[in-house]
Amino acid sequence: MPVLGLLLIMVCSAAATALVFVVARVVPVSRRKAHNDVLGFVYAEIGVIYAVVLAMVVVGVWDTRSQAHENTYTETNALLQIAWYGRTLPAPDGDRLGGLTERYTRTVIADEWPLMGEQRDAAPAWTLFTEIRETVNTAQPDTLADQARYDVALEAVAQLGDARRERVNEAATAGVPDLLWAVLIGAAVTIGFVFLFGMESLRAHGGVAFALVLTVGVMLLIVCEFNYPFSGPLKVEPTAFRLALERIRAIA
């Protein structure tokens, strides 16, 4: 996690602890303690609702990143299958297909991956994908064995296209909606209730405030860092494409 984010959370936690002592000076504990039962009931309801929403968002962004990571291997597996099929084709089709798969992989790594962090895709990569598809589609199998390999290649092209569109869509549309972010930032309401309670021990009260702000802050930081799967320090890296590129070059 980013050091700056953790430092900010620690500062906010310390500030919440200090605020407990400030509130104790302004409003005596005896006055606040009289309302603990009612506040406790309301706080429990609000806390449970917020915890459920926050947990759902954390799980959602984590699942989105995991799916994006797995999808890169689905895409590269299809690329490798097409590259192997290219070896079975006579020249110049075989050489052309092998070259296209290598250029596509290099383009995704060098050009498209940085753009996905900006929620965009690279037009040259789409052009290369189209050329790969057309090269496979125009192949003419002569024997039953050729036909079997051709069918596998067609399936790999379809898988490549599906995985690519899913990856581009994930980069363009992933992220927590603004309305949901507004709900998450509503943690201020949940935390604010802590200062309304009356506890005999100010140290214990300060510890509770510190722990609550720290926990909620860390969860929000996780959501923030995993909000977009292809940007930030915890982004999905093109590892699958780098491995595939090495293998494609070995196949050629």
CSV table of C-alpha atoms in Angstrom, one decimal:
chain,number,residue,atom,x,y,z
A,1,MET,CA,0.0,0.0,0.0
A,2,PRO,CA,1.2,3.5,-0.6
A,3,VAL,CA,3.2,5.0,2.2
A,4,LEU,CA,1.5,8.4,1.9
A,5,GLY,CA,-2.0,6.8,2.3
A,6,LEU,CA,-0.9,4.9,5.4
A,7,LEU,CA,0.6,8.1,6.9
A,8,LEU,CA,-2.6,10.0,6.2
A,9,ILE,CA,-4.6,7.3,7.9
A,10,MET,CA,-2.3,7.4,11.0
A,11,VAL,CA,-2.6,11.2,11.1
A,12,CYS,CA,-6.4,11.0,11.0
A,13,SER,CA,-6.4,8.3,13.7
A,14,ALA,CA,-4.3,10.4,15.9
A,15,ALA,CA,-6.5,13.4,15.3
A,16,ALA,CA,-9.6,11.4,16.2
A,17,THR,CA,-7.9,10.4,19.5
A,18,ALA,CA,-7.0,14.0,20.3
A,19,LEU,CA,-10.6,15.0,19.5
A,20,VAL,CA,-11.9,12.7,22.2
A,21,PHE,CA,-10.0,14.7,24.8
A,22,VAL,CA,-11.2,18.0,23.3
A,23,VAL,CA,-14.9,16.8,23.4
A,24,ALA,CA,-14.4,15.7,27.0
A,25,ARG,CA,-13.4,19.2,28.0
A,26,VAL,CA,-16.3,20.8,26.1
A,27,VAL,CA,-19.0,18.3,27.1
A,28,PRO,CA,-18.5,16.5,30.4
A,29,VAL,CA,-18.5,12.7,30.4
A,30,SER,CA,-21.5,12.6,32.8
A,31,ARG,CA,-23.7,14.4,30.4
A,32,ARG,CA,-22.8,12.2,27.4
A,33,LYS,CA,-22.9,9.0,29.5
A,34,ALA,CA,-26.6,9.5,30.2
A,35,HIS,CA,-27.4,8.9,26.5
A,36,ASN,CA,-25.2,5.9,25.9
A,37,ASP,CA,-28.0,3.4,25.7
A,38,VAL,CA,-29.9,5.2,23.0
A,39,LEU,CA,-26.8,6.1,21.1
A,40,GLY,CA,-25.5,2.5,21.3
A,41,PHE,CA,-28.7,1.2,19.7
A,42,VAL,CA,-28.6,3.8,16.8
A,43,TYR,CA,-24.8,3.3,16.4
A,44,ALA,CA,-25.2,-0.4,16.1
A,45,GLU,CA,-27.7,-0.1,13.3
A,46,ILE,CA,-25.6,2.4,11.4
A,47,GLY,CA,-22.4,0.5,12.0
A,48,VAL,CA,-23.8,-2.8,10.7
A,49,ILE,CA,-25.2,-1.1,7.5
A,50,TYR,CA,-21.9,0.7,6.8
A,51,ALA,CA,-19.9,-2.4,7.5
A,52,VAL,CA,-21.9,-4.5,5.1
A,53,VAL,CA,-21.7,-1.9,2.3
A,54,LEU,CA,-17.9,-1.4,2.9
A,55,ALA,CA,-17.3,-5.2,2.9
A,56,MET,CA,-19.3,-5.6,-0.4
A,57,VAL,CA,-17.3,-2.9,-2.1
A,58,VAL,CA,-13.9,-4.3,-0.9
A,59,VAL,CA,-14.9,-7.8,-2.1
A,60,GLY,CA,-16.2,-6.3,-5.4
A,61,VAL,CA,-13.0,-4.4,-6.3
A,62,TRP,CA,-10.8,-7.3,-5.3
A,63,ASP,CA,-12.9,-9.7,-7.5
A,64,THR,CA,-12.6,-7.2,-10.4
A,65,ARG,CA,-8.9,-7.1,-10.1
A,66,SER,CA,-8.6,-10.9,-9.8
A,67,GLN,CA,-10.8,-11.4,-12.9
A,68,ALA,CA,-8.7,-8.9,-14.8
A,69,HIS,CA,-5.5,-10.7,-13.9
A,70,GLU,CA,-6.9,-14.1,-14.8
A,71,ASN,CA,-8.3,-12.7,-18.1
A,72,THR,CA,-4.8,-11.7,-19.2
A,73,TYR,CA,-3.8,-15.4,-19.1
A,74,THR,CA,-6.9,-16.4,-21.0
A,75,GLU,CA,-6.0,-13.9,-23.7
A,76,THR,CA,-2.3,-15.0,-23.9
A,77,ASN,CA,-3.2,-18.7,-23.9
A,78,ALA,CA,-5.3,-18.0,-27.0
A,79,LEU,CA,-2.4,-16.1,-28.6
A,80,LEU,CA,0.0,-19.1,-28.0
A,81,GLN,CA,-2.5,-21.5,-29.5
A,82,ILE,CA,-2.7,-19.3,-32.6
A,83,ALA,CA,1.1,-19.0,-32.7
A,84,TRP,CA,1.4,-22.8,-32.6
A,85,TYR,CA,-1.2,-23.1,-35.4
A,86,GLY,CA,0.9,-20.7,-37.5
A,87,ARG,CA,3.8,-23.2,-37.4
A,88,THR,CA,1.5,-25.7,-39.2
A,89,LEU,CA,0.8,-23.4,-42.1
A,90,PRO,CA,3.0,-23.2,-45.2
A,91,ALA,CA,4.9,-20.0,-46.0
A,92,PRO,CA,4.0,-17.2,-46.3
A,93,ASP,CA,0.9,-17.6,-44.2
A,94,GLY,CA,2.7,-19.3,-41.3
A,95,ASP,CA,5.4,-16.7,-41.1
A,96,ARG,CA,2.8,-13.9,-41.3
A,97,LEU,CA,0.6,-15.3,-38.5
A,98,GLY,CA,3.7,-15.8,-36.3
A,99,GLY,CA,4.8,-12.3,-36.9
A,100,LEU,CA,1.3,-10.9,-36.2
A,101,THR,CA,1.0,-12.7,-32.8
A,102,GLU,CA,4.4,-11.4,-31.8
A,103,ARG,CA,3.7,-7.8,-32.9
A,104,TYR,CA,0.3,-7.9,-31.2
A,105,THR,CA,1.9,-9.0,-27.9
A,106,ARG,CA,4.6,-6.4,-28.1
A,107,THR,CA,2.0,-3.7,-28.9
A,108,VAL,CA,-0.2,-4.6,-25.9
A,109,ILE,CA,2.8,-4.5,-23.6
A,110,ALA,CA,4.5,-1.4,-24.8
A,111,ASP,CA,1.6,0.8,-26.1
A,112,GLU,CA,-1.7,-0.4,-24.8
A,113,TRP,CA,-0.9,-1.2,-21.2
A,114,PRO,CA,0.1,2.4,-20.2
A,115,LEU,CA,-3.1,3.6,-22.0
A,116,MET,CA,-5.3,1.2,-20.0
A,117,GLY,CA,-4.2,3.1,-16.9
A,118,GLU,CA,-5.9,6.1,-18.4
A,119,GLN,CA,-9.0,3.9,-19.3
A,120,ARG,CA,-8.1,3.8,-23.0
A,121,ASP,CA,-7.0,1.2,-25.5
A,122,ALA,CA,-4.6,1.3,-28.5
A,123,ALA,CA,-6.0,1.3,-32.0
A,124,PRO,CA,-2.9,-0.5,-33.5
A,125,ALA,CA,-3.6,-3.4,-31.2
A,126,TRP,CA,-7.2,-3.7,-32.6
A,127,THR,CA,-5.7,-3.5,-36.2
A,128,LEU,CA,-3.3,-6.4,-35.4
A,129,PHE,CA,-6.1,-8.5,-33.9
A,130,THR,CA,-8.2,-8.0,-37.0
A,131,GLU,CA,-5.3,-9.1,-39.2
A,132,ILE,CA,-4.8,-12.2,-37.0
A,133,ARG,CA,-8.4,-13.1,-37.3
A,134,GLU,CA,-8.5,-12.6,-41.1
A,135,THR,CA,-5.3,-14.6,-41.6
A,136,VAL,CA,-6.8,-17.5,-39.7
A,137,ASN,CA,-10.2,-17.2,-41.3
A,138,THR,CA,-8.7,-17.3,-44.8
A,139,ALA,CA,-6.7,-20.5,-44.3
A,140,GLN,CA,-7.9,-23.4,-46.4
A,141,PRO,CA,-7.5,-26.8,-44.6
A,142,ASP,CA,-6.8,-29.7,-47.1
A,143,THR,CA,-6.8,-32.7,-44.8
A,144,LEU,CA,-8.8,-33.9,-41.8
A,145,ALA,CA,-5.8,-33.2,-39.6
A,146,ASP,CA,-5.6,-29.7,-41.0
A,147,GLN,CA,-9.3,-29.2,-40.5
A,148,ALA,CA,-9.0,-30.3,-36.8
A,149,ARG,CA,-6.2,-27.8,-36.3
A,150,TYR,CA,-8.1,-25.1,-38.1
A,151,ASP,CA,-11.1,-25.6,-35.9
A,152,VAL,CA,-8.9,-25.2,-32.8
A,153,ALA,CA,-7.4,-22.0,-34.3
A,154,LEU,CA,-10.8,-20.6,-35.0
A,155,GLU,CA,-11.8,-21.2,-31.4
A,156,ALA,CA,-8.6,-19.6,-30.2
A,157,VAL,CA,-9.3,-16.5,-32.3
A,158,ALA,CA,-12.8,-16.2,-30.8
A,159,GLN,CA,-11.3,-16.7,-27.3
A,160,LEU,CA,-8.7,-14.0,-28.0
A,161,GLY,CA,-11.3,-11.6,-29.2
A,162,ASP,CA,-13.6,-12.2,-26.2
A,163,ALA,CA,-10.7,-11.8,-23.7
A,164,ARG,CA,-9.4,-8.7,-25.4
A,165,ARG,CA,-12.8,-7.0,-25.3
A,166,GLU,CA,-13.3,-8.0,-21.7
A,167,ARG,CA,-9.9,-6.5,-20.8
A,168,VAL,CA,-10.5,-3.3,-22.6
A,169,ASN,CA,-14.0,-3.0,-21.1
A,170,GLU,CA,-12.5,-3.7,-17.6
A,171,ALA,CA,-10.0,-0.9,-18.1
A,172,ALA,CA,-12.7,1.6,-19.4
A,173,THR,CA,-15.6,0.9,-17.0
A,174,ALA,CA,-14.1,-0.5,-13.8
A,175,GLY,CA,-14.3,1.6,-10.7
A,176,VAL,CA,-16.6,2.3,-7.8
A,177,PRO,CA,-19.5,4.6,-8.9
A,178,ASP,CA,-19.5,8.1,-7.5
A,179,LEU,CA,-22.7,7.5,-5.6
A,180,LEU,CA,-21.2,4.6,-3.8
A,181,TRP,CA,-18.1,6.6,-3.0
A,182,ALA,CA,-20.4,9.2,-1.4
A,183,VAL,CA,-21.8,6.4,0.8
A,184,LEU,CA,-18.3,5.2,1.7
A,185,ILE,CA,-17.2,8.7,2.7
A,186,GLY,CA,-20.2,8.7,4.9
A,187,ALA,CA,-17.9,6.9,7.3
A,188,ALA,CA,-17.6,10.4,8.9
A,189,VAL,CA,-21.1,9.8,10.3
A,190,THR,CA,-20.1,6.4,11.7
A,191,ILE,CA,-17.0,7.8,13.3
A,192,GLY,CA,-18.7,10.9,14.6
A,193,PHE,CA,-20.9,8.8,16.9
A,194,VAL,CA,-17.8,7.7,18.8
A,195,PHE,CA,-17.4,11.2,20.2
A,196,LEU,CA,-21.0,11.3,21.5
A,197,PHE,CA,-20.5,8.4,23.9
A,198,GLY,CA,-19.4,8.9,27.5
A,199,MET,CA,-16.7,6.7,28.9
A,200,GLU,CA,-15.0,7.0,32.3
A,201,SER,CA,-11.6,6.3,30.9
A,202,LEU,CA,-10.6,8.9,28.3
A,203,ARG,CA,-7.6,6.7,27.3
A,204,ALA,CA,-9.9,3.8,26.5
A,205,HIS,CA,-12.2,6.1,24.6
A,206,GLY,CA,-9.3,7.5,22.6
A,207,GLY,CA,-8.1,4.0,21.9
A,208,VAL,CA,-11.5,3.1,20.5
A,209,ALA,CA,-11.6,6.2,18.3
A,210,PHE,CA,-8.1,5.4,17.1
A,211,ALA,CA,-8.9,1.8,16.2
A,212,LEU,CA,-12.1,2.7,14.4
A,213,VAL,CA,-10.6,5.4,12.2
A,214,LEU,CA,-7.6,3.1,11.5
A,215,THR,CA,-9.8,0.2,10.5
A,216,VAL,CA,-12.1,2.2,8.3
A,217,GLY,CA,-9.2,4.1,6.8
A,218,VAL,CA,-7.3,1.0,5.8
A,219,MET,CA,-10.5,-0.5,4.2
A,220,LEU,CA,-11.1,2.7,2.2
A,221,LEU,CA,-7.4,2.7,1.1
A,222,ILE,CA,-7.8,-0.8,-0.2
A,223,VAL,CA,-10.9,0.2,-2.2
A,224,CYS,CA,-9.0,3.2,-3.5
A,225,GLU,CA,-6.0,1.2,-4.6
A,226,PHE,CA,-8.0,-1.6,-6.2
A,227,ASN,CA,-10.6,0.8,-7.7
A,228,TYR,CA,-9.0,0.6,-11.2
A,229,PRO,CA,-7.3,-2.8,-12.0
A,230,PHE,CA,-4.9,-1.3,-14.5
A,231,SER,CA,-3.6,1.7,-12.6
A,232,GLY,CA,-2.0,2.5,-9.3
A,233,PRO,CA,0.8,0.7,-7.4
A,234,LEU,CA,-1.3,-2.5,-7.2
A,235,LYS,CA,-2.3,-2.6,-10.8
A,236,VAL,CA,-2.4,-5.7,-12.9
A,237,GLU,CA,0.9,-6.1,-14.7
A,238,PRO,CA,1.3,-7.5,-18.3
A,239,THR,CA,3.2,-10.5,-16.9
A,240,ALA,CA,1.2,-12.9,-18.9
A,241,PHE,CA,2.0,-11.1,-22.1
A,242,ARG,CA,5.7,-10.9,-21.3
A,243,LEU,CA,5.8,-14.7,-20.7
A,244,ALA,CA,3.8,-15.3,-23.9
A,245,LEU,CA,6.1,-13.1,-25.9
A,246,GLU,CA,9.1,-15.2,-24.8
A,247,ARG,CA,7.3,-18.3,-25.8
A,248,ILE,CA,6.1,-17.0,-29.2
A,249,ARG,CA,9.7,-16.0,-30.0
A,250,ALA,CA,10.8,-19.5,-29.1
A,251,ILE,CA,8.1,-21.1,-31.3
A,252,ALA,CA,9.1,-19.0,-34.3
